[in-house]
């Protein structure tokens, strides 16, 4: 359930919101879309499918308050989500979840921090998936 990393003090509302500015740029600060990396990713998907391995893309949601902040200030994540949706359609693979917590039905209380949902939130993402 993540509490081996995120204890109750870490996941306090105050602690979560204090980290939003830092998380706004986490991995997106110098983001530059790479078509070369996309090609590699698509080749990996093709290789897995050739090996009869079922491929499922899972998008883990952001904390609702952080998601709203990102949408106002740096909405690259929506462009990326749309890219993943297109890949899933083109490759005929399942895509579960969304970076938007409302799509998943996740509440503010279901996050350890701005980017890591608790088990109950992730269960909502997987509950309609047919294995």
PDB file of C-alpha atoms in Angstrom, residues 43-88:
ATOM      1  CA  UNK A  43       8.938  -1.170 -31.416  1.00  0.00           C
ATOM      2  CA  UNK A  44       8.851  -2.493 -27.840  1.00  0.00           C
ATOM      3  CA  UNK A  45       5.061  -2.756 -27.981  1.00  0.00           C
ATOM      4  CA  UNK A  46       5.253  -4.595 -31.305  1.00  0.00           C
ATOM      5  CA  UNK A  47       7.904  -6.972 -29.970  1.00  0.00           C
ATOM      6  CA  UNK A  48       5.840  -7.740 -26.854  1.00  0.00           C
ATOM      7  CA  UNK A  49       2.740  -8.389 -28.938  1.00  0.00           C
ATOM      8  CA  UNK A  50       4.714 -10.692 -31.259  1.00  0.00           C
ATOM      9  CA  UNK A  51       5.686 -12.684 -28.171  1.00  0.00           C
ATOM     10  CA  UNK A  52       1.964 -12.939 -27.295  1.00  0.00           C
ATOM     11  CA  UNK A  53       2.437 -10.717 -24.241  1.00  0.00           C
ATOM     12  CA  UNK A  54      -0.624  -8.641 -23.470  1.00  0.00           C
ATOM     13  CA  UNK A  55       0.274  -4.942 -23.371  1.00  0.00           C
ATOM     14  CA  UNK A  56      -1.720  -2.490 -21.277  1.00  0.00           C
ATOM     15  CA  UNK A  57      -0.827   1.175 -20.826  1.00  0.00           C
ATOM     16  CA  UNK A  58      -1.698   2.547 -17.384  1.00  0.00           C
ATOM     17  CA  UNK A  59      -1.850   6.268 -16.659  1.00  0.00           C
ATOM     18  CA  UNK A  60      -1.614   7.044 -12.978  1.00  0.00           C
ATOM     19  CA  UNK A  61      -3.511  10.171 -11.901  1.00  0.00           C
ATOM     20  CA  UNK A  62      -2.104  13.279 -10.274  1.00  0.00           C
ATOM     21  CA  UNK A  63      -3.467  14.693  -7.008  1.00  0.00           C
ATOM     22  CA  UNK A  64      -6.592  16.751  -7.929  1.00  0.00           C
ATOM     23  CA  UNK A  65      -5.123  20.054  -6.732  1.00  0.00           C
ATOM     24  CA  UNK A  66      -1.822  19.469  -8.500  1.00  0.00           C
ATOM     25  CA  UNK A  67      -3.638  18.398 -11.662  1.00  0.00           C
ATOM     26  CA  UNK A  68      -5.630  21.665 -11.651  1.00  0.00           C
ATOM     27  CA  UNK A  69      -2.437  23.665 -11.132  1.00  0.00           C
ATOM     28  CA  UNK A  70      -0.676  21.837 -13.959  1.00  0.00           C
ATOM     29  CA  UNK A  71      -3.620  22.429 -16.282  1.00  0.00           C
ATOM     30  CA  UNK A  72      -3.371  26.175 -15.653  1.00  0.00           C
ATOM     31  CA  UNK A  73       0.409  26.453 -15.860  1.00  0.00           C
ATOM     32  CA  UNK A  74       1.872  23.560 -17.874  1.00  0.00           C
ATOM     33  CA  UNK A  75      -0.657  21.376 -19.618  1.00  0.00           C
ATOM     34  CA  UNK A  76       1.858  19.178 -21.461  1.00  0.00           C
ATOM     35  CA  UNK A  77       0.456  16.169 -19.591  1.00  0.00           C
ATOM     36  CA  UNK A  78      -2.799  16.387 -21.552  1.00  0.00           C
ATOM     37  CA  UNK A  79      -0.850  16.345 -24.809  1.00  0.00           C
ATOM     38  CA  UNK A  80       1.013  13.292 -23.533  1.00  0.00           C
ATOM     39  CA  UNK A  81      -2.189  11.566 -22.450  1.00  0.00           C
ATOM     40  CA  UNK A  82      -3.657  12.160 -25.900  1.00  0.00           C
ATOM     41  CA  UNK A  83      -0.503  10.693 -27.415  1.00  0.00           C
ATOM     42  CA  UNK A  84      -0.886   7.546 -25.285  1.00  0.00           C
ATOM     43  CA  UNK A  85      -4.543   7.296 -26.320  1.00  0.00           C
ATOM     44  CA  UNK A  86      -3.548   7.459 -29.977  1.00  0.00           C
ATOM     45  CA  UNK A  87      -0.861   4.820 -29.480  1.00  0.00           C
ATOM     46  CA  UNK A  88      -3.356   2.514 -27.764  1.00  0.00           C
TER      47      UNK A  88
END
